[in-house]
Coordinates of C-alpha atoms and ligand atoms in Angstrom, one line a residue:
M1274 CA 24.5 139.5 -70.6
M1275 CA 26.6 136.5 -70.0
D1276 CA 29.3 137.7 -72.4
D1277 CA 29.3 141.1 -70.7
M1278 CA 29.5 139.6 -67.3
I1279 CA 32.4 137.3 -68.2
D1280 CA 34.2 140.4 -69.7
H1281 CA 33.3 142.4 -66.6
L1282 CA 35.0 139.8 -64.3
A1283 CA 38.0 139.6 -66.7
G1284 CA 38.4 143.4 -66.8
L1285 CA 37.9 144.2 -63.1
R1286 CA 41.4 145.7 -62.8
D1287 CA 40.5 148.5 -65.2
L1288 CA 37.6 149.6 -63.1
P1289 CA 37.5 151.7 -59.9
V1290 CA 37.2 149.5 -56.8
W1291 CA 34.1 151.5 -55.7
Q1292 CA 32.5 154.8 -56.6
P1293 CA 29.9 156.7 -54.7
M1294 CA 26.4 157.0 -56.3
P1295 CA 25.8 160.4 -57.7
P1296 CA 22.9 162.1 -55.7
A1297 CA 20.6 162.1 -58.7
L1298 CA 21.1 158.4 -59.2
R1299 CA 20.4 157.7 -55.5
K1300 CA 17.2 159.7 -55.8
S1301 CA 16.1 157.9 -58.9
F1302 CA 15.6 154.8 -56.8
A1303 CA 12.8 156.5 -54.9
A1304 CA 10.5 156.2 -57.9
G1305 CA 7.0 154.8 -57.7
L1306 CA 5.9 151.2 -58.5
P1307 CA 6.0 150.7 -62.3
Q1308 CA 2.5 150.4 -63.6
T1309 CA 3.5 149.2 -67.0
G1310 CA 6.3 147.0 -68.1
T1311 CA 9.7 147.9 -69.6
D1312 CA 11.4 146.0 -72.4
P1313 CA 14.1 143.7 -70.7
A1314 CA 16.7 144.9 -73.2
A1315 CA 16.1 148.5 -72.2
L1316 CA 16.2 147.4 -68.5
Y1317 CA 19.6 145.8 -69.1
G1318 CA 20.8 149.1 -70.4
E1319 CA 19.6 150.7 -67.2
F1320 CA 21.4 148.0 -65.2
Q1321 CA 24.6 148.8 -67.1
T1322 CA 24.4 152.6 -66.5
R1323 CA 22.6 152.8 -63.2
I1324 CA 23.6 149.7 -61.2
Q1325 CA 26.7 147.9 -62.4
P1326 CA 29.1 150.8 -61.8
Y1327 CA 28.0 151.4 -58.2
V1328 CA 28.1 148.0 -56.5
T1329 CA 30.1 147.2 -53.4
G1330 CA 33.3 146.4 -55.3
N1331 CA 34.3 143.2 -53.5
T1332 CA 35.0 141.4 -56.7
H1333 CA 37.9 143.8 -57.3
P1334 CA 41.4 142.7 -56.4
R1335 CA 42.0 145.9 -54.5
F1336 CA 39.0 145.5 -52.2
F1337 CA 40.4 144.8 -48.8
G1338 CA 37.5 145.9 -46.5
W1339 CA 35.5 143.9 -43.9
V1340 CA 35.6 140.2 -44.8
H1341 CA 34.1 140.1 -48.3
G1342 CA 34.6 137.2 -50.6
G1343 CA 35.4 137.8 -54.3
G1344 CA 33.0 135.2 -55.9
N1345 CA 33.9 133.2 -58.9
A1346 CA 32.5 132.7 -62.4
V1347 CA 31.4 129.1 -61.9
S1348 CA 29.3 130.2 -59.0
M1349 CA 27.8 133.1 -61.1
L1350 CA 26.8 130.6 -63.8
A1351 CA 25.4 128.2 -61.2
E1352 CA 23.1 131.1 -60.1
L1353 CA 21.8 131.3 -63.6
L1354 CA 21.1 127.5 -63.6
A1355 CA 19.5 127.7 -60.2
G1356 CA 17.3 130.5 -61.4
A1357 CA 16.2 128.5 -64.4
M1358 CA 15.3 125.5 -62.1
N1359 CA 13.7 127.8 -59.6
A1360 CA 13.7 124.9 -57.1
N1361 CA 12.2 125.5 -53.7
C1362 CA 14.7 123.8 -51.3
G1363 CA 12.6 124.0 -48.2
G1364 CA 11.7 120.3 -48.5
R1365 CA 10.2 117.5 -50.6
D1366 CA 12.0 114.8 -52.5
H1367 CA 14.1 116.3 -55.2
V1368 CA 17.7 116.6 -56.2
G1369 CA 18.1 120.1 -54.6
I1370 CA 17.9 118.5 -51.2
A1371 CA 20.4 115.8 -52.2
V1372 CA 22.9 118.4 -53.4
E1373 CA 22.5 120.3 -50.2
R1374 CA 23.1 117.2 -48.1
Q1375 CA 26.2 116.5 -50.2
V1376 CA 27.5 120.0 -49.4
I1377 CA 26.8 119.6 -45.7
A1378 CA 28.7 116.3 -45.7
W1379 CA 31.7 117.9 -47.4
A1380 CA 31.7 120.7 -44.9
A1381 CA 31.6 118.3 -42.0
A1382 CA 34.4 116.3 -43.5
M1383 CA 36.4 119.4 -44.1
L1384 CA 36.3 120.3 -40.4
G1385 CA 36.8 116.7 -39.2
M1386 CA 33.3 116.4 -37.7
P1387 CA 31.5 113.0 -37.6
A1388 CA 29.8 111.7 -40.8
Q1389 CA 26.3 111.9 -39.2
T1390 CA 26.7 115.7 -38.6
S1391 CA 23.6 117.5 -39.9
G1392 CA 23.3 121.1 -41.1
V1393 CA 21.6 123.6 -43.3
L1394 CA 22.5 126.4 -45.6
L1395 CA 21.5 129.8 -44.5
T1396 CA 22.1 133.4 -45.6
G1397 CA 25.3 133.8 -43.7
S1398 CA 27.1 133.3 -40.4
S1399 CA 24.9 135.8 -38.6
M1400 CA 21.9 133.4 -39.1
A1401 CA 24.1 130.3 -38.6
N1402 CA 25.3 131.6 -35.2
F1403 CA 21.8 132.5 -34.3
C1404 CA 20.4 129.0 -35.2
A1405 CA 23.3 127.3 -33.4
L1406 CA 22.4 129.3 -30.3
L1407 CA 18.8 128.1 -30.6
C1408 CA 20.1 124.5 -30.7
A1409 CA 22.1 125.2 -27.5
R1410 CA 19.0 126.7 -25.9
Y1411 CA 17.1 123.6 -26.8
Q1412 CA 19.7 121.4 -25.2
A1413 CA 19.5 123.5 -22.1
L1414 CA 15.7 123.8 -21.8
G1415 CA 14.3 121.0 -24.0
P1416 CA 10.8 121.3 -25.6
A1417 CA 9.6 123.5 -22.8
G1418 CA 11.9 126.2 -24.0
R1419 CA 10.3 126.1 -27.5
A1420 CA 6.8 126.1 -26.1
Q1421 CA 7.0 128.5 -23.2
G1422 CA 10.1 130.6 -24.0
I1423 CA 13.0 130.9 -21.5
G1424 CA 10.8 131.9 -18.6
D1425 CA 13.0 132.5 -15.5
A1426 CA 15.8 130.2 -16.7
K1427 CA 18.9 132.4 -16.2
L1428 CA 20.8 131.2 -19.2
I1429 CA 24.3 132.6 -19.6
A1430 CA 26.6 132.3 -22.6
Y1431 CA 30.3 133.1 -23.0
A1432 CA 32.3 134.4 -25.9
S1433 CA 35.5 136.4 -26.3
A1434 CA 35.5 140.2 -26.3
G1435 CA 36.6 139.8 -30.0
A1436 CA 33.5 137.8 -30.9
H1437 CA 31.4 139.1 -33.8
R1438 CA 28.4 141.3 -33.0
C1439 CA 26.0 138.7 -34.3
V1440 CA 26.7 136.6 -31.2
T1441 CA 25.3 139.4 -29.1
G1442 CA 22.5 139.8 -31.6
A1443 CA 21.7 136.1 -31.4
M1444 CA 21.3 136.3 -27.6
D1445 CA 19.0 139.2 -28.0
M1446 CA 16.9 137.6 -30.8
A1447 CA 16.7 134.3 -28.9
G1448 CA 15.0 136.1 -26.0
I1449 CA 17.8 135.3 -23.6
G1450 CA 19.1 138.9 -23.7
A1451 CA 22.3 140.5 -24.8
D1452 CA 23.3 141.1 -21.1
S1453 CA 23.4 137.4 -20.6
L1454 CA 26.4 137.1 -22.9
R1455 CA 29.7 137.4 -20.9
K1456 CA 32.4 139.0 -23.1
I1457 CA 35.6 137.3 -21.8
P1458 CA 38.7 139.4 -22.0
L1459 CA 41.4 138.7 -24.6
D1460 CA 45.0 137.8 -23.9
G1461 CA 48.0 139.3 -25.7
N1462 CA 47.3 137.1 -28.8
F1463 CA 43.7 138.4 -29.1
Q1464 CA 42.5 134.9 -27.9
M1465 CA 39.9 134.4 -25.2
D1466 CA 41.6 134.2 -21.8
I1467 CA 40.7 130.7 -20.7
A1468 CA 41.4 131.3 -17.0
A1469 CA 39.1 134.3 -17.1
L1470 CA 36.4 132.2 -18.8
R1471 CA 36.8 129.5 -16.1
D1472 CA 36.4 132.1 -13.4
A1473 CA 33.4 133.7 -15.0
I1474 CA 31.6 130.3 -15.3
A1475 CA 32.3 129.6 -11.6
A1476 CA 31.1 133.0 -10.5
D1477 CA 27.9 132.6 -12.5
R1478 CA 27.2 129.2 -11.0
A1479 CA 27.9 130.5 -7.5
A1480 CA 25.3 133.3 -8.2
G1481 CA 22.7 130.7 -9.1
L1482 CA 22.8 131.4 -12.9
A1483 CA 22.7 128.7 -15.6
P1484 CA 25.7 128.7 -17.9
F1485 CA 24.7 126.9 -21.2
L1486 CA 27.0 127.9 -24.0
I1487 CA 30.6 128.7 -24.9
V1488 CA 31.2 130.4 -28.3
G1489 CA 34.7 130.0 -29.6
T1490 CA 35.8 132.3 -32.4
A1491 CA 37.9 130.8 -35.2
G1492 CA 39.1 133.8 -37.1
S1493 CA 38.0 137.0 -35.3
V1494 CA 36.5 139.7 -37.5
D1495 CA 38.9 142.4 -36.1
V1496 CA 42.3 140.7 -36.4
G1497 CA 41.8 137.1 -37.6
A1498 CA 42.6 135.5 -34.2
F1499 CA 41.7 132.0 -33.3
D1500 CA 40.6 131.0 -29.8
D1501 CA 42.2 127.9 -28.3
L1502 CA 39.4 125.6 -29.5
T1503 CA 40.8 122.5 -27.8
A1504 CA 40.9 124.3 -24.4
L1505 CA 37.3 125.5 -25.0
A1506 CA 36.2 122.0 -26.0
D1507 CA 37.8 120.6 -22.8
L1508 CA 36.2 123.2 -20.6
A1509 CA 32.7 122.9 -22.3
A1510 CA 32.9 119.1 -21.7
A1511 CA 33.9 119.5 -18.1
E1512 CA 31.2 122.1 -17.4
R1513 CA 28.6 120.2 -19.6
L1514 CA 28.0 123.3 -21.8
W1515 CA 27.2 123.5 -25.6
F1516 CA 30.4 124.3 -27.5
H1517 CA 29.8 126.4 -30.6
A1518 CA 32.5 127.6 -33.0
D1519 CA 32.0 130.8 -35.1
A1520 CA 34.4 130.1 -38.0
A1521 CA 32.7 132.5 -40.4
F1522 CA 35.8 132.8 -42.6
G1523 CA 38.4 130.9 -40.6
A1524 CA 36.7 127.5 -41.4
L1525 CA 38.3 127.5 -44.8
A1526 CA 41.8 127.4 -43.2
A1527 CA 41.0 123.7 -42.8
L1528 CA 41.8 123.3 -46.5
S1529 CA 45.3 124.8 -46.1
P1530 CA 48.0 122.4 -45.0
T1531 CA 49.9 125.2 -43.4
H1532 CA 47.0 126.9 -41.5
A1533 CA 44.7 123.9 -40.6
T1534 CA 46.3 123.5 -37.2
L1535 CA 44.7 126.8 -36.1
L1536 CA 41.4 125.0 -36.1
R1537 CA 42.4 122.2 -33.9
G1538 CA 39.5 121.4 -31.6
I1539 CA 36.8 122.5 -34.0
E1540 CA 36.1 118.8 -34.7
R1541 CA 34.8 118.5 -31.2
A1542 CA 32.3 121.4 -31.5
D1543 CA 28.6 120.8 -31.0
S1544 CA 27.9 123.3 -33.8
V1545 CA 29.9 125.4 -36.2
A1546 CA 28.8 128.4 -38.3
F1547 CA 30.7 129.5 -41.4
D1548 CA 30.3 131.0 -44.8
F1549 CA 31.0 129.7 -48.3
H1550 CA 30.6 133.3 -49.5
K1551 CA 33.8 134.4 -47.8
W1552 CA 37.1 132.5 -48.4
A1553 CA 35.4 129.7 -50.5
Q1554 CA 34.6 132.4 -53.1
V1555 CA 31.0 131.3 -53.6
T1556 CA 28.8 134.2 -54.7
Y1557 CA 26.6 135.8 -52.0
D1558 CA 24.8 134.5 -50.1
A1559 CA 26.0 131.1 -48.8
G1560 CA 26.2 130.6 -45.0
C1561 CA 26.3 127.2 -43.4
L1562 CA 25.4 125.7 -40.0
L1563 CA 26.7 122.3 -38.9
V1564 CA 25.3 120.5 -35.9
R1565 CA 27.0 117.4 -34.4
D1566 CA 23.8 115.8 -33.1
P1567 CA 21.2 115.6 -35.9
L1568 CA 18.4 114.9 -33.4
I1569 CA 19.0 118.2 -31.6
Q1570 CA 19.0 120.2 -34.7
R1571 CA 15.7 118.7 -35.8
A1572 CA 14.2 119.0 -32.3
T1573 CA 15.1 122.7 -32.3
F1574 CA 13.3 123.6 -35.5
A1575 CA 10.8 120.9 -36.6
Q1576 CA 7.1 121.5 -36.6
S1577 CA 4.3 119.3 -37.7
T1578 CA 1.5 120.7 -39.8
S1579 CA -1.0 118.8 -41.9
Y1580 CA -0.3 121.0 -45.0
L1581 CA 3.4 120.2 -44.8
A1582 CA 3.2 116.6 -43.8
A1583 CA 5.9 114.3 -45.2
A1584 CA 4.9 111.1 -46.9
P1585 CA 6.6 107.7 -47.3
R1586 CA 6.7 108.1 -51.1
G1587 CA 6.1 110.6 -53.9
L1588 CA 7.2 114.2 -54.0
A1589 CA 6.4 114.7 -50.3
G1590 CA 9.0 112.0 -49.3
G1591 CA 12.7 112.4 -48.6
E1592 CA 12.7 113.5 -44.9
P1593 CA 14.3 115.2 -43.1
W1594 CA 13.6 118.4 -44.9
P1595 CA 15.6 121.6 -44.5
C1596 CA 12.5 123.5 -43.3
D1597 CA 12.8 121.3 -40.1
L1598 CA 16.5 122.0 -39.7
G1599 CA 16.3 125.8 -39.7
P1600 CA 13.9 128.7 -39.7
D1601 CA 13.2 129.0 -43.5
L1602 CA 10.4 127.2 -45.3
S1603 CA 10.8 128.6 -48.9
R1604 CA 14.5 128.5 -49.8
G1605 CA 16.4 128.9 -53.0
F1606 CA 18.8 126.4 -54.5
R1607 CA 21.9 127.8 -52.7
A1608 CA 23.6 124.5 -52.6
L1609 CA 24.1 124.4 -56.4
K1610 CA 26.6 127.2 -56.6
I1611 CA 28.5 125.8 -53.6
W1612 CA 28.5 122.3 -55.1
M1613 CA 29.7 123.6 -58.4
T1614 CA 32.4 125.9 -56.9
L1615 CA 33.8 123.1 -54.8
S1616 CA 33.6 120.6 -57.7
A1617 CA 35.1 122.9 -60.3
H1618 CA 38.0 124.1 -58.2
G1619 CA 38.6 121.3 -55.7
A1620 CA 39.7 121.5 -52.0
A1621 CA 43.4 121.8 -52.8
K1622 CA 43.0 124.9 -55.0
L1623 CA 40.7 126.6 -52.4
G1624 CA 43.3 125.8 -49.7
A1625 CA 45.9 127.4 -51.9
V1626 CA 43.7 130.6 -52.1
V1627 CA 43.8 130.6 -48.3
D1628 CA 47.6 130.2 -48.2
H1629 CA 48.0 132.9 -50.9
G1630 CA 45.9 135.4 -48.9
C1631 CA 47.8 134.6 -45.7
A1632 CA 51.2 135.0 -47.5
L1633 CA 50.0 138.4 -48.9
A1634 CA 49.1 139.4 -45.3
Q1635 CA 52.5 138.4 -44.1
H1636 CA 54.0 140.5 -47.0
L1637 CA 51.9 143.5 -46.0
A1638 CA 53.0 143.0 -42.3
A1639 CA 56.6 142.8 -43.4
R1640 CA 56.3 146.1 -45.4
I1641 CA 54.7 147.8 -42.4
I1642 CA 57.4 146.6 -40.0
A1643 CA 60.1 147.7 -42.5
S1644 CA 58.5 151.2 -42.7
N1645 CA 59.3 153.8 -40.1
R1646 CA 56.0 155.5 -40.7
L1647 CA 53.5 152.6 -40.3
E1648 CA 52.9 150.5 -37.1
L1649 CA 51.5 147.0 -36.9
L1650 CA 48.7 147.1 -34.3
A1651 CA 47.9 143.4 -33.9
P1652 CA 49.6 140.0 -34.6
V1653 CA 48.9 138.6 -38.1
A1654 CA 47.6 135.1 -37.5
L1655 CA 45.8 134.7 -40.8
N1656 CA 44.8 137.1 -43.6
I1657 CA 43.9 140.3 -41.6
V1658 CA 46.4 143.1 -41.0
C1659 CA 45.6 146.1 -38.8
F1660 CA 48.0 149.0 -38.8
G1661 CA 48.3 152.6 -37.9
I1662 CA 50.2 155.6 -39.1
S1663 CA 52.7 157.0 -36.7
G1664 CA 51.8 160.3 -35.3
Q1665 CA 48.4 160.4 -37.0
H1666 CA 45.1 160.9 -35.2
D1667 CA 42.1 158.8 -35.7
E1668 CA 40.4 161.5 -37.8
A1669 CA 43.3 161.6 -40.3
V1670 CA 43.3 157.8 -40.6
A1671 CA 39.5 157.8 -41.2
N1672 CA 39.9 160.5 -43.8
L1673 CA 42.7 158.7 -45.6
V1674 CA 40.6 155.4 -45.8
A1675 CA 37.6 157.3 -47.1
D1676 CA 39.8 159.1 -49.7
L1677 CA 41.2 155.9 -51.0
Q1678 CA 37.7 154.4 -51.2
E1679 CA 36.1 157.5 -52.9
E1680 CA 38.9 157.8 -55.4
G1681 CA 38.2 154.1 -56.3
L1682 CA 41.9 153.1 -55.7
F1683 CA 41.6 150.7 -52.7
A1684 CA 38.9 149.7 -50.3
P1685 CA 40.3 148.9 -46.9
S1686 CA 38.1 149.3 -43.8
T1687 CA 38.9 150.4 -40.2
T1688 CA 38.5 149.0 -36.8
T1689 CA 39.6 150.1 -33.3
I1690 CA 42.5 148.3 -31.7
N1691 CA 43.3 149.1 -28.1
G1692 CA 41.4 152.4 -28.4
R1693 CA 43.1 153.5 -31.6
L1694 CA 41.6 153.6 -35.1
A1695 CA 43.4 151.1 -37.3
I1696 CA 43.5 150.6 -41.1
R1697 CA 42.2 147.1 -41.5
V1698 CA 43.1 144.9 -44.5
A1699 CA 41.4 141.5 -44.9
I1700 CA 42.7 139.6 -47.9
V1701 CA 39.9 137.3 -49.0
N1702 CA 39.7 137.8 -52.8
H1703 CA 41.5 135.1 -54.9
R1704 CA 42.3 137.9 -57.4
T1705 CA 44.5 139.9 -55.1
E1706 CA 48.2 139.8 -56.0
Q1707 CA 51.4 141.1 -54.3
T1708 CA 51.5 144.0 -56.7
D1709 CA 48.1 145.2 -55.3
I1710 CA 49.5 145.1 -51.8
D1711 CA 52.7 146.9 -52.8
A1712 CA 50.7 149.6 -54.6
F1713 CA 48.5 150.0 -51.5
V1714 CA 51.5 150.5 -49.2
D1715 CA 53.2 152.8 -51.7
E1716 CA 50.1 155.0 -52.0
I1717 CA 49.7 155.3 -48.2
L1718 CA 53.3 156.2 -47.8
R1719 CA 53.0 158.8 -50.6
R1720 CA 50.1 160.4 -48.8
T1721 CA 51.7 160.3 -45.3
P1722 CA 54.0 163.1 -44.3
K1723 CA 57.5 162.0 -43.4
S1724 CA 58.2 162.8 -39.7
Ligands
LIG3020 C1 33.8 136.1 -37.2 C2 32.6 136.4 -37.9 N1 31.4 136.0 -37.5 C3 30.2 136.2 -38.1 C4 30.2 137.0 -39.2 C5 28.9 137.4 -39.8 O1 28.8 136.7 -41.0 P1 27.8 137.1 -42.1 O2 28.2 138.5 -42.6 O3 27.9 136.1 -43.2 O4 26.4 137.1 -41.5 C6 31.4 137.6 -39.7 C7 31.4 138.5 -40.8 O5 32.4 139.0 -41.3 C8 32.6 137.2 -39.0 O6 33.8 137.7 -39.5

């Protein structure tokens, strides 16, 4: 299996980016629970024919959709080691917790946050944003909020209109309500309009509501825009609000000497959510929450129960445990693949991956601008390029994208920019080269009628 998987990663270019599952195969996964076992060697054969060819495709250099990381072989092997250890990293005194703390300290240092910053690894930024919002709720309501819920506290949060959907979801799941999230309009650079934010906070205070949280986006999912985090930090401090940064993929720009300035101000955040499974190329899943004040993180999640009591010595030592820093009790050894990936490749190489992706995005933007048939639909701040095809309706654009995906050639995604369906390319995978970008543009032009 290991030899095959190394060969698989080495030979990705010869494979389709993605292919739809044949209907019979899809149906075959509605079988009943197996009553007797199957030989693992035969099962591996089934994996090779029924599973391996039909996965998402985000390891492929021509996968450009959404914001999917490409993974790396060291992380893959670390998953094997973690599986063999089968450590439960919810707590107790063992090396898995030490590795996780090391990873959290590296993440805080990467973003310029204080050394005492605490954190926890989670599935992804959706969970990390949710947990950050719970910390902000704790700061606003204290222990009573945990015991009695939000009651009639009229908590209000603010994020840009370009914020990820998980911020809305977090408000909903935290019991505060999605309607209590103010979506502040964007300016011409797709950044949150700070004057509009200031006005919204003043209007809410005047109406007797209780602003508690500003969420800045560092790398928006649509177009890769960065809010002015310094201005948001200033405003949050002046208004005494929790300042959270959703840096799901943008956080890794901190490792790039040329793009790190985009993150200026993130070091002042009360909390940050980001993913190692995106630009850091760790295999899924590997989300991270950082919280500036360790006491608030612990106060937000800790519970005391006799069957989980910590002890001064022995295996029940080693507090604080991750189960008191987030919602999960049983947790896998996620930290190992992150620690091994960062150690194997080093910060400078990961920063170079960020720069490479951004340079490819600029190359794509330049080809779009040079063409008289393609139109750039948003500024390219980072690694995301949104463009349209002159004179083509949304339906034609959607069909073109689906054709490219179904033929296994390229996997871009789509989004809506100013009411128009855009082809969206996010270059996250370290395997993508300029030849892939050129082939993509050439193929689109080949399929697009000349006007
Ligand atoms: C800006 C932003 N926030 C949050 C998320 C959600 O992250 P995850 O998919 O890891 O839950 C994404 C995902 O692409 C994102 O781009």
